[in-house]
Coordinates of C-alpha atoms in Angstrom, one line a residue:
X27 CA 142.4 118.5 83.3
X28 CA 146.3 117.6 82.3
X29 CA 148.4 119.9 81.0
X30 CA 148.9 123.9 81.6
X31 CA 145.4 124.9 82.7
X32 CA 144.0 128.2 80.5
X33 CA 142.4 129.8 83.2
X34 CA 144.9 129.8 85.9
X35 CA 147.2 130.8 83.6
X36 CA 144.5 134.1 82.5
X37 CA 144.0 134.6 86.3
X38 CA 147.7 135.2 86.6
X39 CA 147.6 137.6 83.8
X40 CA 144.8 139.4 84.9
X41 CA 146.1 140.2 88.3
X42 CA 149.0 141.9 86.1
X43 CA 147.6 145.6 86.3
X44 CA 148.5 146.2 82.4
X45 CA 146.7 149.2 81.6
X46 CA 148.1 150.0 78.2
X47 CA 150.5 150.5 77.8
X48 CA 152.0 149.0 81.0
X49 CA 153.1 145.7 81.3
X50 CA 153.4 144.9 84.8
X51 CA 154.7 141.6 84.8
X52 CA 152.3 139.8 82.6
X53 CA 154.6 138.7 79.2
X54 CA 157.1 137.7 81.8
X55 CA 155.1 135.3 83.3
X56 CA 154.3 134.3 78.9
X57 CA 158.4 134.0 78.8
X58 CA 158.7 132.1 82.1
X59 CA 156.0 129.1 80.8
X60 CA 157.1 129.3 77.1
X61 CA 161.0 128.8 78.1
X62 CA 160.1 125.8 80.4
X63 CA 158.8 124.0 77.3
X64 CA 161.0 124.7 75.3
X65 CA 160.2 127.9 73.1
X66 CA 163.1 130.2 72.2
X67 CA 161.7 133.9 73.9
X68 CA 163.3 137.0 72.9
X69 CA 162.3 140.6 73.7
X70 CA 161.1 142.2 70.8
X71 CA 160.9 145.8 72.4
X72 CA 160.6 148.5 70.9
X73 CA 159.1 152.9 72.1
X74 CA 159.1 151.9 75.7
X75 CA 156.9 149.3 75.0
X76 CA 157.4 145.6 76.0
X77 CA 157.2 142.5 73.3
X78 CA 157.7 138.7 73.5
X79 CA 158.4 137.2 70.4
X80 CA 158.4 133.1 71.2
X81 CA 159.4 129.9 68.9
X82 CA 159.1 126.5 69.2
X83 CA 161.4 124.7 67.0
X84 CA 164.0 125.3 64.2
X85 CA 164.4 128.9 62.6
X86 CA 163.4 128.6 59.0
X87 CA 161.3 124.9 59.1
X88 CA 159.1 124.2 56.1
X89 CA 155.9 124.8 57.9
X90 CA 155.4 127.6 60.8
X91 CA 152.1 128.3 62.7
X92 CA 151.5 131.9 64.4
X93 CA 150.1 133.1 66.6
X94 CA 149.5 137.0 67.3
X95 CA 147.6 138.7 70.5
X96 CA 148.0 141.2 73.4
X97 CA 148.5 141.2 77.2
X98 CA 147.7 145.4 77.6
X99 CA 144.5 146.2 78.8
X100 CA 141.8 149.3 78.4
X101 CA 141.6 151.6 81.5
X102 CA 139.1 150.4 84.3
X103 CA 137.2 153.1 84.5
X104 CA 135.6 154.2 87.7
X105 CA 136.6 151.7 90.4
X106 CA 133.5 152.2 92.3
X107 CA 131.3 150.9 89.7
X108 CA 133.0 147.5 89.1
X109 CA 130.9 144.9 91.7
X110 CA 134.4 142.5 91.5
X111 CA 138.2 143.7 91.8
X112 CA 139.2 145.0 88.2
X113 CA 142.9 142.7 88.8
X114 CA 141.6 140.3 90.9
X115 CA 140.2 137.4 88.7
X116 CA 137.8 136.3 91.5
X117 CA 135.5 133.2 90.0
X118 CA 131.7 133.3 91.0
X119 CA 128.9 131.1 89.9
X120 CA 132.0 129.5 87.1
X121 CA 132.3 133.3 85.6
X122 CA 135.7 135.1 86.2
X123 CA 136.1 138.9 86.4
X124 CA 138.4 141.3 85.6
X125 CA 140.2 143.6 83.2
X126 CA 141.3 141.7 80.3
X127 CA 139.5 138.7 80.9
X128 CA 137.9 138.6 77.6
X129 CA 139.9 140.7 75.4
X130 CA 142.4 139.2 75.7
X131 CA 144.2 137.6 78.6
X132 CA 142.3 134.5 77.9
X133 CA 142.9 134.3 74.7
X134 CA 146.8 134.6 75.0
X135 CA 146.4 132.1 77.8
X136 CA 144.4 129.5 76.1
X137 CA 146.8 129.4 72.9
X138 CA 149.8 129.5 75.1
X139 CA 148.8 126.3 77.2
X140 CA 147.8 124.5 73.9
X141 CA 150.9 125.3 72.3
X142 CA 152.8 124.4 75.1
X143 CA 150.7 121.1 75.5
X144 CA 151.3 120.5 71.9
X145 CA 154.9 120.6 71.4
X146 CA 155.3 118.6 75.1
X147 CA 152.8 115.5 73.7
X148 CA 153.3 115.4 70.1
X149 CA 156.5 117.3 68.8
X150 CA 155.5 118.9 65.3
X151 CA 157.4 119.2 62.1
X152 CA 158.0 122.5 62.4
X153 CA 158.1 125.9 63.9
X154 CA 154.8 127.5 66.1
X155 CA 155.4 131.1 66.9
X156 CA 153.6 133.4 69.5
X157 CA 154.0 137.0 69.2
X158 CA 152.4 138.7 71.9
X159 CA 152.3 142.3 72.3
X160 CA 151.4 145.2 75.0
X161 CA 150.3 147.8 72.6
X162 CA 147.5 146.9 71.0
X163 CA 144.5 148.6 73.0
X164 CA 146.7 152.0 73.1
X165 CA 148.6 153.7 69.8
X166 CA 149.7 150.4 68.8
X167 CA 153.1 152.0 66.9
X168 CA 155.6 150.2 68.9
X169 CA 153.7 146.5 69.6
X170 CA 152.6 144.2 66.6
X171 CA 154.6 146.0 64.3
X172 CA 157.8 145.9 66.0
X173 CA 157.2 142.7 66.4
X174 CA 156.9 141.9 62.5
X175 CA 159.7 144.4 62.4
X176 CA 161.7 142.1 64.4
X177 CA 160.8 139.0 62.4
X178 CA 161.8 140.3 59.4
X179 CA 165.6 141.7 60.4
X180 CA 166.2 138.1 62.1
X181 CA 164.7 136.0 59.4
X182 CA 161.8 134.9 61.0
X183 CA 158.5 134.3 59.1
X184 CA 155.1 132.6 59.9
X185 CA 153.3 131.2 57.2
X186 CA 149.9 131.5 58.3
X187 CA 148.6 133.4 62.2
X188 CA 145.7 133.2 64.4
X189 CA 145.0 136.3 66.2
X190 CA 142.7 135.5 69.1
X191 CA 140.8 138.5 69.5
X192 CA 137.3 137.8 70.7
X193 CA 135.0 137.6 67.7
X194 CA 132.3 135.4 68.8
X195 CA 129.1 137.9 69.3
X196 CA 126.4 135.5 71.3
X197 CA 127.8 132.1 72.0
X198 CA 130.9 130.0 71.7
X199 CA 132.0 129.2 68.3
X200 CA 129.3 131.4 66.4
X201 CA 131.7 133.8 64.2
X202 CA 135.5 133.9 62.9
X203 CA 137.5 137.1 61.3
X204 CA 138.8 136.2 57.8
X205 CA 139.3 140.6 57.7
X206 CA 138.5 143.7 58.6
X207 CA 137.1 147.0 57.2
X208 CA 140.0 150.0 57.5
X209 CA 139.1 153.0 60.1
X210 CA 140.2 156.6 59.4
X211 CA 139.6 159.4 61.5
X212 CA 139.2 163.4 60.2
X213 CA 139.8 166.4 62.1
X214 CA 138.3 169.7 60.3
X215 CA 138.9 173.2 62.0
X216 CA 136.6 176.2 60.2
X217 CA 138.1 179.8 60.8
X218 CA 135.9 182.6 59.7
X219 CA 135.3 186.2 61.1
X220 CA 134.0 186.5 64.3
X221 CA 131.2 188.8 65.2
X222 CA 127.8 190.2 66.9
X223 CA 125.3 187.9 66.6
X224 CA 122.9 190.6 65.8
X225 CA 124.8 191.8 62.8
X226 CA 125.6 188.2 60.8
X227 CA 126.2 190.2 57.9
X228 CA 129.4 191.7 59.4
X229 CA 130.9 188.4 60.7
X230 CA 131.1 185.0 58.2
X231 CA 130.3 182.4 60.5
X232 CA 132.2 179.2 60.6
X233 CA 129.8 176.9 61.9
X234 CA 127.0 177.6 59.2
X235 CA 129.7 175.8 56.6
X236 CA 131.1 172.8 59.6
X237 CA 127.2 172.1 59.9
X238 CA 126.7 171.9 55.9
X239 CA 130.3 169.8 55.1
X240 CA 129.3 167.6 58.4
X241 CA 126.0 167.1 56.5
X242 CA 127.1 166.6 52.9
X243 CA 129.9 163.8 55.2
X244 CA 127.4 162.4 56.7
X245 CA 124.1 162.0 54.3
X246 CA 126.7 160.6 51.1
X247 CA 126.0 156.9 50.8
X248 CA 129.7 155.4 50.2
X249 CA 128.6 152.1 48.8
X250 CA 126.5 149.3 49.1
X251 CA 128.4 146.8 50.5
X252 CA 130.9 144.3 48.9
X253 CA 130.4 140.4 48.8
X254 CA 132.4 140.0 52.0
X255 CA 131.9 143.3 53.5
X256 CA 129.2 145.4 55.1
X257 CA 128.5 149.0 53.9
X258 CA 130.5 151.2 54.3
X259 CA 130.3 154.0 57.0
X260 CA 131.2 157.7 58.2
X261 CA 129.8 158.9 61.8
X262 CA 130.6 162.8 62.9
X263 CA 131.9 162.0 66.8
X264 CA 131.8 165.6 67.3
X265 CA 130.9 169.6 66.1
X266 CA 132.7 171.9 69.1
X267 CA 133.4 176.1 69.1
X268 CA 133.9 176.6 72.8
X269 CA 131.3 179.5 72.6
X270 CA 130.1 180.5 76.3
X271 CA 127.6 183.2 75.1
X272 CA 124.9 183.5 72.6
X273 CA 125.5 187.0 71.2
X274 CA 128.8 185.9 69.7
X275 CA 129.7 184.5 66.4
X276 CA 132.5 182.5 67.2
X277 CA 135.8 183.1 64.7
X278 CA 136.6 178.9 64.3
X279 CA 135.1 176.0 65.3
X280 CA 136.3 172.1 64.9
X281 CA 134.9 168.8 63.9
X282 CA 135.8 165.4 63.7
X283 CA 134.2 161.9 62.1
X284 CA 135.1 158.3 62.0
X285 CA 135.0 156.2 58.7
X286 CA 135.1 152.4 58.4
X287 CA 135.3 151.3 54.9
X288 CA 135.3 148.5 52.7
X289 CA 137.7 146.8 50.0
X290 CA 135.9 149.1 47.7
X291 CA 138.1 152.1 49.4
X292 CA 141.9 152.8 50.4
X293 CA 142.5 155.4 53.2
X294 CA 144.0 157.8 50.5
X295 CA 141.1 157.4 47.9
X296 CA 138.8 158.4 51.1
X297 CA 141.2 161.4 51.9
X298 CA 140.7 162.6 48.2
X299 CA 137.4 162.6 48.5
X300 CA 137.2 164.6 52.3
X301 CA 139.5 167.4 50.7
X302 CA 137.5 167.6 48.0
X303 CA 134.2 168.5 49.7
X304 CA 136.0 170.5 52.3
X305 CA 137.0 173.0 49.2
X306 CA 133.8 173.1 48.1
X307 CA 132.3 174.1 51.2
X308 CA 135.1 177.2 51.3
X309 CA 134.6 177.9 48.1
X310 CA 130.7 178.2 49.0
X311 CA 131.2 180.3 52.5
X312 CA 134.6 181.5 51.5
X313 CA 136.3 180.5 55.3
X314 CA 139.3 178.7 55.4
X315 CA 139.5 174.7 56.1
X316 CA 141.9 173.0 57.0
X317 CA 141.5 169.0 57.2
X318 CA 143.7 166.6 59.2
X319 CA 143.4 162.6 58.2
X320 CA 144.8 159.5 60.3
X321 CA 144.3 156.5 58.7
X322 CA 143.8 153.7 61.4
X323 CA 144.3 150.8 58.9
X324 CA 143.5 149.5 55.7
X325 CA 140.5 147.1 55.3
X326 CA 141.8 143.4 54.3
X327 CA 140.2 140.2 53.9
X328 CA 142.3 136.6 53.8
X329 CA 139.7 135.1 51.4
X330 CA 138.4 132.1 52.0
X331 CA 140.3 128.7 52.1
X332 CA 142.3 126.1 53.8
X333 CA 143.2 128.0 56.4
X334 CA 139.9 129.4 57.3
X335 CA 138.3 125.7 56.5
X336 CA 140.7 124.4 58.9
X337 CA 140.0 126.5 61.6
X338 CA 136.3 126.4 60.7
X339 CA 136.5 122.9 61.1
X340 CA 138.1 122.7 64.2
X341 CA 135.9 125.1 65.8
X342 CA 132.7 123.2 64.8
X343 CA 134.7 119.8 65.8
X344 CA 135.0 121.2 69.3
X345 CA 131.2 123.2 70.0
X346 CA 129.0 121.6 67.8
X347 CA 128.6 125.4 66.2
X348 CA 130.0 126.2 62.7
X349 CA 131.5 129.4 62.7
X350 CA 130.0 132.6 60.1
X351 CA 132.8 134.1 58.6
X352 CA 132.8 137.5 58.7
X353 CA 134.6 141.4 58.3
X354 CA 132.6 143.5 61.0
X355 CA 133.6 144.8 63.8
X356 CA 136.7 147.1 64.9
X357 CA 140.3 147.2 64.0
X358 CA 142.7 144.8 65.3
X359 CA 146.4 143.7 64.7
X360 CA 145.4 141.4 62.1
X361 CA 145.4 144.5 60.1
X362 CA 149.4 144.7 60.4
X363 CA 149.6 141.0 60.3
X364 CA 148.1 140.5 57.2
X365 CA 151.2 142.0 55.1
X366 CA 153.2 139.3 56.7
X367 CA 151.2 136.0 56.0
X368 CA 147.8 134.7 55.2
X369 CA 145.9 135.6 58.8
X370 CA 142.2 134.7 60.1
X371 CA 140.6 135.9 63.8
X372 CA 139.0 133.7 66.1
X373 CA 138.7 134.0 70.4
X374 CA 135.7 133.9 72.6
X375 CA 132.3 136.0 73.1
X376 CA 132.8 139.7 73.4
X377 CA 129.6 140.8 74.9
X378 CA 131.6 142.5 78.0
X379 CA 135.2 143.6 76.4
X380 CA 135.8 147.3 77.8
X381 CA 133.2 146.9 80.2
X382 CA 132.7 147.0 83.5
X383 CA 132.6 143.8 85.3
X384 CA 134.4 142.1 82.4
X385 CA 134.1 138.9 82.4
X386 CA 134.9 135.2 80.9
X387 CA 133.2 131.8 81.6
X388 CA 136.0 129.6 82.9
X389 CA 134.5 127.2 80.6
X390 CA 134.8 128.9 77.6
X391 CA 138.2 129.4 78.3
X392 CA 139.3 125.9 78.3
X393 CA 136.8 125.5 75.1
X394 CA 138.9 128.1 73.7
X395 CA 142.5 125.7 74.7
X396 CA 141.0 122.5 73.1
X397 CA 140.1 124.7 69.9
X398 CA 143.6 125.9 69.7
X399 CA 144.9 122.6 70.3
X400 CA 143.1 121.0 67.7
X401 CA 144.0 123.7 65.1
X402 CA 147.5 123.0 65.9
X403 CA 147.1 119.4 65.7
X404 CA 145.2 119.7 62.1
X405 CA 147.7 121.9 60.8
X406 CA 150.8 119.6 61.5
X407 CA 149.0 116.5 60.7

């Protein structure tokens, strides 16, 4: 195949150990390739945390394609259970392995060697940005957004991005992003009066009112659903008090839940509504509550339009599969993305991101290059 070949270019970045939110060589070997052809690459650091910010022609041209992913990686786990070296990228049968492989070394590698095939072959009339990032899998505070931080003191701008996260869930080319529901997680921590469990009537048990707010959380329907999204939903992750014994009614115990919600919700319109049942319940029980909310992101959606059409088209141009549109699935930087510029979400399968024995078939990858090409050849047309 001519031109920079995606999966030696993911093999190299998979042997880069870069457990989030380590880096180990792998945006350097991103800046090395994207120099050669041409891109202007400038560090876009920011908290410790490493950032390659990359452009391919003039600052400020009428038309600029984006592109946004990650190089940092989830933790492997234990070692012992991986069949193939986490960082080794060892093909077998046409399947490589490691860390990263699918979410989302290939990816990055795939729309690098396009880009960089592009701009070699057929010079566009404009700008293509890449801004990669090694905080995505970890607290993300210092990666994509100090990246769009960057962008914005130095006058950069894309006018629409591709984020190559894997979205596709059974084969190649089945599903795109066009948004994402928001994710917000609650701590609660009960305090009442501890006690013998053989006289309740002198203590005032703090887990009687977690398990009753836990259950008026959890059996509320939120909604039904939106015309682009699912329904929305709250899951308690866990109900702890650190009790040993059985004869003791313990003074405080904690909780916690995870919501992902819909356009018909904001992260502080959620919040209202978790204070507001926490007071009821110590009202009820007359403990005390107190309730700390982290809001993940917002939920967004780029409606539909040319640029989902376009990269609709060229995904069905290139598999033979026409791509759902869709809003499920986890949080990614598209959510930080979207303030910036009109952004959708397309990459490979996912069926083995964070897994053990991740893995990627090499053909996929290069499916995933000619894609990206095509998008960028589509859009400069």
């Amino acid at each position: 195949m001519s031109g920079v070949d995606p999966a030696e270019l993911t093999a190299k970045l998979v042997r880069c150990a870069s457990v989030t939110p380590a880096n180990e060589g792998a945006l350097e070997i991103l800046y090395d390739l994207l120099s050669d052809a041409g891109f202007d690459c400038v560090w876009a650091d920011r908290g410790g945390i490493r950032n390659l910010f990359a452009r391919w022609g003039n600052k400020g041209n009428t038309r600029s394609f984006g592109f946004n992913g990650h190089t940092d990686v989830v933790p492997i786990g234990n070692e012992a259970d991986w069949t193939m070296p986490p960082f080794g990228a060892e093909v077998k049968d046409g399947v490589m392995y490691g860390r990263g492989t699918t979410d989302m070394k290939s990816g990055v590698a795939a729309f690098a060697a396009a880009a960089v095939d592009f701009v070699r072959k057929t010079p566009p009339d404009g700008s293509i940005i890449l801004a990669i990032t090694g905080d995505e899998e970890g607290d993300a505070d210092d990666g994509t957004t100090a990246l769009l931080d960057y962008m914005t003191d130095h006058g950069e701008r894309m006018d629409v991005c591709l984020v190559g996260e894997p979205t596709c869930p059974e084969t190649m080319g089945d599903m795109m992003k066009i948004g994402r529901r928001g994710s917000m997680n609650a701590h609660f921590r009960v305090v009442g009066k501890q006690g013998h469990a053989a006289y309740p009537h002198r203590a005032n048990n703090p887990l009687t009112a977690m398990v009753r707010l836990m259950d008026k959380l959890a059996s509320h329907e939120l909604d039904q659903g939106t015309d682009h999204f699912d329904a929305s939903t709250l899951a308690v992750v866990t109900v702890d008090t650190g009790n040993p014994v059985t004869n003791v009614i313990p003074a405080a115990c904690t909780a916690a839940i995870n919501i992902r919600f819909n356009d018909l919700h904001s992260g502080a319109s959620l919040t209202t509504w978790l204070e507001q049942q926490a007071k009821e319940v110590r009202e009820n029980f007359g403990v005390q509550i107190e309730v700390e909310v982290k809001i993940s992101g917002e939920s967004f959606i780029t409606p539909p339009g040319p640029l989902s059409d376009m990269v609709s088209n060229a995904v069905a141009a290139e598999t033979g599969v026409t791509p759902t549109l869709s809003t499920s699935g986890g949080t990614s930087d598209a959510r930080f993305v979207k303030a910036h510029c009109p952004v959708v979400e397309f990459g490979l399968v996912g069926q083995s991101m964070h897994q053990v024995d991740e893995h990627v078939r090499v053909e996929h990858i290069h499916k995933l290059k000619a894609i990206y090409g095509r998008i960028l050849k589509d859009y400069f047309a």
